[in-house]
CSV table of C-alpha atoms in Angstrom, one decimal:
chain,number,residue,atom,x,y,z
X,13,MET,CA,109.3,125.2,250.5
X,14,ARG,CA,106.5,122.9,249.6
X,15,ARG,CA,107.3,119.3,248.6
X,16,PRO,CA,108.1,119.1,244.8
X,17,PHE,CA,105.5,117.7,242.4
X,18,VAL,CA,106.1,113.9,242.0
X,19,VAL,CA,104.4,111.3,239.9
X,20,ASP,CA,104.5,108.0,241.7
X,21,ARG,CA,103.3,105.1,239.6
X,22,GLY,CA,103.7,101.5,238.9
X,23,GLU,CA,105.1,98.5,240.9
X,24,GLY,CA,108.4,96.8,241.0
X,25,ALA,CA,112.0,98.0,241.5
X,26,ALA,CA,112.0,101.8,242.2
X,27,VAL,CA,113.5,104.3,239.8
X,28,LEU,CA,113.8,108.0,240.4
X,29,LEU,CA,113.9,110.1,237.2
X,30,VAL,CA,115.6,113.6,237.5
X,31,HIS,CA,115.3,116.0,234.6
X,32,GLY,CA,117.8,118.6,233.5
X,33,GLN,CA,117.9,122.4,233.1
X,34,PRO,CA,115.4,123.6,232.1
X,35,GLY,CA,113.0,120.7,232.0
X,36,LEU,CA,110.0,118.8,233.2
X,37,GLY,CA,109.3,115.3,234.5
X,38,SER,CA,107.6,114.6,231.1
X,39,ASP,CA,111.1,114.7,229.5
X,40,TRP,CA,111.2,111.1,230.6
X,41,ASP,CA,108.0,109.9,228.9
X,42,GLN,CA,109.7,107.6,226.4
X,43,VAL,CA,112.1,106.1,229.0
X,44,ALA,CA,109.2,105.6,231.4
X,45,ALA,CA,107.2,103.7,228.7
X,46,ARG,CA,110.1,101.2,228.5
X,47,LEU,CA,110.1,100.8,232.3
X,48,ALA,CA,106.5,99.9,232.8
X,49,ASP,CA,107.4,97.0,235.0
X,50,HIS,CA,109.0,99.4,237.5
X,51,ARG,CA,107.8,101.8,240.2
X,52,LEU,CA,108.6,105.2,238.8
X,53,LEU,CA,109.1,108.4,240.8
X,54,ILE,CA,109.1,111.2,238.2
X,55,VAL,CA,109.7,114.7,239.6
X,56,ASP,CA,109.4,118.3,238.5
X,57,ARG,CA,112.5,119.7,240.2
X,58,PRO,CA,112.2,122.9,242.3
X,59,GLY,CA,111.7,125.9,240.1
X,60,TYR,CA,110.1,124.0,237.2
X,61,GLY,CA,106.7,122.8,236.2
X,62,GLN,CA,104.3,122.2,239.1
X,63,SER,CA,107.0,122.5,241.8
X,64,GLY,CA,106.7,126.1,242.6
X,65,GLU,CA,108.9,129.1,242.1
X,66,GLU,CA,111.8,128.5,244.5
X,67,THR,CA,115.0,127.0,243.0
X,68,LEU,CA,117.6,125.2,245.1
X,69,THR,CA,121.3,124.5,244.9
X,70,ILE,CA,122.5,121.2,243.5
X,71,GLU,CA,123.0,120.0,247.1
X,72,GLY,CA,119.6,121.3,248.0
X,73,ASN,CA,118.0,119.4,245.1
X,74,ALA,CA,119.8,116.2,246.4
X,75,GLU,CA,118.4,116.7,249.9
X,76,VAL,CA,114.9,117.3,248.6
X,77,LEU,CA,115.1,114.1,246.4
X,78,ALA,CA,116.3,112.2,249.4
X,79,ASP,CA,113.3,113.4,251.4
X,80,ILE,CA,111.0,112.3,248.5
X,81,VAL,CA,112.5,108.8,248.4
X,82,VAL,CA,112.0,108.5,252.2
X,83,PHE,CA,108.5,110.0,252.2
X,84,HIS,CA,107.4,107.6,249.4
X,85,GLY,CA,109.1,104.6,251.1
X,86,ALA,CA,110.9,103.8,247.9
X,87,ALA,CA,114.5,103.2,249.1
X,88,PRO,CA,116.7,102.0,247.7
X,89,VAL,CA,116.1,103.5,244.2
X,90,THR,CA,118.0,103.6,240.9
X,91,VAL,CA,118.6,107.3,240.2
X,92,VAL,CA,118.6,108.4,236.6
X,93,GLY,CA,119.7,111.9,236.0
X,94,HIS,CA,120.0,113.9,232.8
X,95,SER,CA,122.4,116.8,232.4
X,96,TYR,CA,122.0,119.1,235.5
X,97,GLY,CA,119.9,116.3,237.0
X,98,GLY,CA,122.9,114.0,236.7
X,99,GLY,CA,124.9,116.3,239.0
X,100,VAL,CA,122.0,116.1,241.5
X,101,GLY,CA,122.1,112.3,241.3
X,102,ILE,CA,125.9,112.3,241.9
X,103,GLU,CA,125.4,114.3,245.1
X,104,LEU,CA,122.5,112.2,246.2
X,105,ALA,CA,124.5,108.9,245.7
X,106,ALA,CA,127.6,110.3,247.5
X,107,ARG,CA,125.7,111.9,250.4
X,108,ARG,CA,122.9,109.4,251.0
X,109,PRO,CA,124.2,106.0,249.7
X,110,GLU,CA,121.7,104.1,251.8
X,111,LEU,CA,118.9,105.5,249.6
X,112,VAL,CA,120.5,104.7,246.3
X,113,ALA,CA,120.8,101.3,244.7
X,114,GLY,CA,122.4,102.4,241.5
X,115,LEU,CA,123.1,105.4,239.2
X,116,VAL,CA,122.5,106.2,235.6
X,117,LEU,CA,124.0,109.4,234.4
X,118,VAL,CA,122.8,110.7,231.0
X,119,GLY,CA,124.8,113.6,229.4
X,120,SER,CA,125.6,114.5,233.0
X,121,ILE,CA,127.5,117.5,234.4
X,122,GLY,CA,130.2,116.6,236.8
X,123,ARG,CA,133.6,118.1,235.8
X,124,ALA,CA,134.7,121.6,236.6
X,125,ASP,CA,136.8,121.9,233.5
X,126,SER,CA,133.7,121.2,231.3
X,127,LEU,CA,132.3,124.7,232.0
X,128,ASN,CA,132.9,127.0,229.1
X,129,ARG,CA,132.7,130.7,228.6
X,130,LEU,CA,129.0,130.7,227.8
X,131,ASP,CA,128.3,128.8,231.0
X,132,ARG,CA,130.0,131.5,233.0
X,133,LEU,CA,128.3,134.3,231.1
X,134,LEU,CA,124.9,132.8,231.8
X,135,ALA,CA,125.7,133.0,235.5
X,136,LYS,CA,126.3,136.7,235.4
X,137,PRO,CA,123.6,138.8,237.2
X,138,VAL,CA,122.7,141.0,234.2
X,139,MET,CA,124.3,139.3,231.2
X,140,GLY,CA,123.0,135.9,232.3
X,141,GLU,CA,119.4,137.1,232.5
X,142,ALA,CA,119.6,138.7,229.0
X,143,LEU,CA,121.2,135.7,227.4
X,144,SER,CA,118.7,133.4,229.1
X,145,ALA,CA,115.7,135.5,227.9
X,146,ALA,CA,117.1,135.3,224.4
X,147,GLY,CA,117.6,131.6,224.6
X,148,LEU,CA,114.2,130.9,225.9
X,149,PHE,CA,112.6,133.1,223.3
X,150,THR,CA,114.5,131.0,220.7
X,151,LEU,CA,113.3,127.8,222.3
X,152,GLY,CA,109.7,128.9,222.2
X,153,HIS,CA,109.4,130.9,219.0
X,154,VAL,CA,112.3,130.1,216.6
X,155,LEU,CA,113.1,126.4,217.0
X,156,PRO,CA,109.7,125.1,216.1
X,157,TYR,CA,110.1,126.6,212.7
X,158,VAL,CA,113.6,125.2,212.4
X,159,ARG,CA,112.3,121.8,213.3
X,160,GLN,CA,109.7,122.1,210.6
X,161,LEU,CA,112.3,122.9,208.0
X,162,VAL,CA,114.5,120.0,209.1
X,163,GLY,CA,111.5,117.7,209.2
X,164,SER,CA,112.4,114.0,209.0
X,165,GLN,CA,115.6,114.4,207.0
X,166,HIS,CA,118.0,111.6,207.6
X,167,ARG,CA,121.1,112.8,205.8
X,168,GLY,CA,124.2,114.6,206.8
X,169,ALA,CA,123.9,117.9,208.6
X,170,PHE,CA,120.1,117.6,208.8
X,171,GLU,CA,120.4,114.5,210.9
X,172,TRP,CA,123.0,116.1,213.2
X,173,LEU,CA,120.8,119.3,213.5
X,174,ARG,CA,117.7,117.3,214.4
X,175,ALA,CA,119.6,115.4,217.1
X,176,SER,CA,121.0,118.6,218.5
X,177,LEU,CA,117.7,120.6,218.7
X,178,PRO,CA,115.3,120.4,221.7
X,179,ASP,CA,111.8,119.2,220.9
X,180,GLU,CA,108.4,120.7,221.6
X,181,ARG,CA,108.5,119.9,225.3
X,182,TYR,CA,111.1,122.7,225.6
X,183,ASP,CA,108.8,125.0,223.7
X,184,LYS,CA,106.2,124.2,226.4
X,185,VAL,CA,108.6,124.8,229.2
X,186,SER,CA,109.5,128.2,227.7
X,187,ALA,CA,105.9,129.3,226.8
X,188,GLN,CA,104.2,128.2,230.1
X,189,GLY,CA,106.9,129.3,232.5
X,190,GLY,CA,108.0,132.5,230.9
X,191,ARG,CA,109.8,134.7,233.3
X,192,GLN,CA,109.8,132.1,236.0
X,193,VAL,CA,111.7,129.6,233.9
X,194,ARG,CA,114.2,132.3,233.0
X,195,ARG,CA,114.7,133.1,236.7
X,196,SER,CA,115.1,129.4,237.5
X,197,PHE,CA,117.6,128.8,234.7
X,198,VAL,CA,119.8,131.7,235.7
X,199,ALA,CA,119.7,130.8,239.4
X,200,GLU,CA,120.7,127.2,238.6
X,201,GLN,CA,123.4,128.4,236.2
X,202,ARG,CA,124.9,130.4,239.1
X,203,THR,CA,124.7,127.4,241.3
X,204,LEU,CA,126.4,125.3,238.7
X,205,VAL,CA,129.4,127.6,238.6
X,206,ARG,CA,129.6,127.7,242.4
X,207,GLU,CA,129.1,124.0,243.1
X,208,ILE,CA,130.6,122.1,240.2
X,209,ASP,CA,133.9,121.6,242.1
X,210,SER,CA,131.8,119.9,244.9
X,211,VAL,CA,130.1,117.7,242.3
X,212,GLU,CA,133.4,116.7,240.9
X,213,GLN,CA,134.8,115.9,244.3
X,214,ALA,CA,131.8,113.7,245.0
X,215,LEU,CA,132.5,111.5,242.0
X,216,GLY,CA,135.1,109.4,243.9
X,217,SER,CA,132.6,108.9,246.7
X,218,VAL,CA,130.0,107.2,244.6
X,219,ALA,CA,130.0,103.6,245.6
X,220,VAL,CA,127.0,102.2,243.8
X,221,PRO,CA,126.8,100.5,240.4
X,222,THR,CA,126.9,103.3,237.8
X,223,VAL,CA,126.4,103.6,234.0
X,224,VAL,CA,127.4,106.9,232.3
X,225,ILE,CA,125.7,107.5,228.9
X,226,SER,CA,126.9,110.0,226.3
X,227,GLY,CA,125.7,110.9,222.8
X,228,THR,CA,128.6,111.2,220.3
X,229,TRP,CA,127.0,114.4,219.0
X,230,ASP,CA,126.5,116.0,222.4
X,231,LEU,CA,127.4,119.7,222.3
X,232,VAL,CA,126.2,120.5,225.8
X,233,VAL,CA,128.2,117.9,227.7
X,234,PRO,CA,130.9,116.7,225.3
X,235,PRO,CA,131.7,112.9,225.2
X,236,SER,CA,135.1,113.6,226.7
X,237,VAL,CA,133.4,114.9,229.9
X,238,SER,CA,131.3,111.8,230.2
X,239,ALA,CA,134.4,109.7,229.8
X,240,SER,CA,136.2,111.5,232.5
X,241,ILE,CA,133.2,111.2,234.8
X,242,ALA,CA,133.1,107.5,234.2
X,243,ALA,CA,136.8,107.2,234.9
X,244,ALA,CA,136.3,109.0,238.2
X,245,ILE,CA,133.6,106.7,239.5
X,246,PRO,CA,135.0,103.4,240.6
X,247,GLY,CA,133.7,100.5,238.5
X,248,SER,CA,131.4,102.5,236.4
X,249,GLU,CA,130.4,101.6,232.8
X,250,LEU,CA,130.6,104.1,229.9
X,251,VAL,CA,128.1,103.8,227.1
X,252,SER,CA,128.5,105.9,223.9
X,253,VAL,CA,125.4,106.3,221.7
X,254,ALA,CA,126.3,107.0,218.1
X,255,ARG,CA,124.6,109.7,216.0
X,256,THR,CA,122.8,111.1,219.1
X,257,GLY,CA,123.1,114.5,220.8
X,258,HIS,CA,122.4,115.7,224.3
X,259,PHE,CA,118.8,114.5,224.3
X,260,VAL,CA,119.4,110.8,224.8
X,261,PRO,CA,116.2,110.2,226.8
X,262,ARG,CA,114.3,111.4,223.7
X,263,ASP,CA,116.3,109.9,220.9
X,264,ALA,CA,117.6,106.6,222.5
X,265,PRO,CA,115.2,105.9,225.4
X,266,GLU,CA,115.9,102.1,225.0
X,267,VAL,CA,119.5,102.7,225.8
X,268,VAL,CA,118.6,104.4,229.1
X,269,ALA,CA,116.1,101.7,230.0
X,270,SER,CA,118.6,99.0,229.3
X,271,ALA,CA,121.2,100.8,231.5
X,272,VAL,CA,118.7,100.9,234.4
X,273,ARG,CA,118.2,97.1,234.1
X,274,ARG,CA,122.0,96.5,234.0
X,275,VAL,CA,122.5,98.7,237.1
X,276,GLU,CA,119.7,96.8,238.9
X,277,SER,CA,121.3,93.5,238.0
X,278,ARG,CA,124.7,94.6,239.3
X,279,ALA,CA,123.1,96.1,242.4
X,280,GLN,CA,121.7,92.7,243.4
X,281,ASP,CA,125.3,91.4,243.7
X,282,HIS,CA,126.8,94.7,245.0
X,283,THR,CA,128.2,94.8,248.5
X,284,PRO,CA,128.8,98.3,249.8
X,285,THR,CA,132.3,99.0,250.9
């Protein structure tokens, strides 16, 4: 497989930004703008965007990211992972601790008991492909109209709905990738079901400063899951973001950037055990 597409820009302490499923490196735009004094490695993970058609396992993603960090001479980095990308970050920190200065997990996967019936249906060979096709069609063709109806409402259910809906970047992922995005999503969903136990087991091996961030309205990775992930990582900090859903990098980018800076500060005084 060719090396994944990576944007390497800026100077200062290095930060590796790892998007979720589906997603693109551009999902981090608002966070990156608040970390302009850093060196940022922003990747399109295998199977998405400009990184080709081949998807990898969670462990495989971690190995590729380790290679990227080494190739770019960026170690040690603070790894920031959203959702599925958080699971990749956990594996990277546990397997290659010499490359990782700290970890920020945003609405991250990490617990086997967090997988629901829909997660398992999406992993099925036929059912998963059908459900994924329907879901991506909804992302690209239905949700834009829903967002227009919701508009800038700031009251009650409208605010909750706006926080829960993906934005136009997900329309772009769906429209541009089409069948490839669907294949990547289903392949990663199968990997998630197979490897989530391994990710959970890796939590106790994470030995770098860690912040776990959760939106109180997150329906994809419920706050209780984030709390249990934080409890399993020794010395980690749990941050709860009120009135925010799964898309914390979009809706509360300043919280993510602040967490990066706190992790960096703790890493300066951190002595590996």
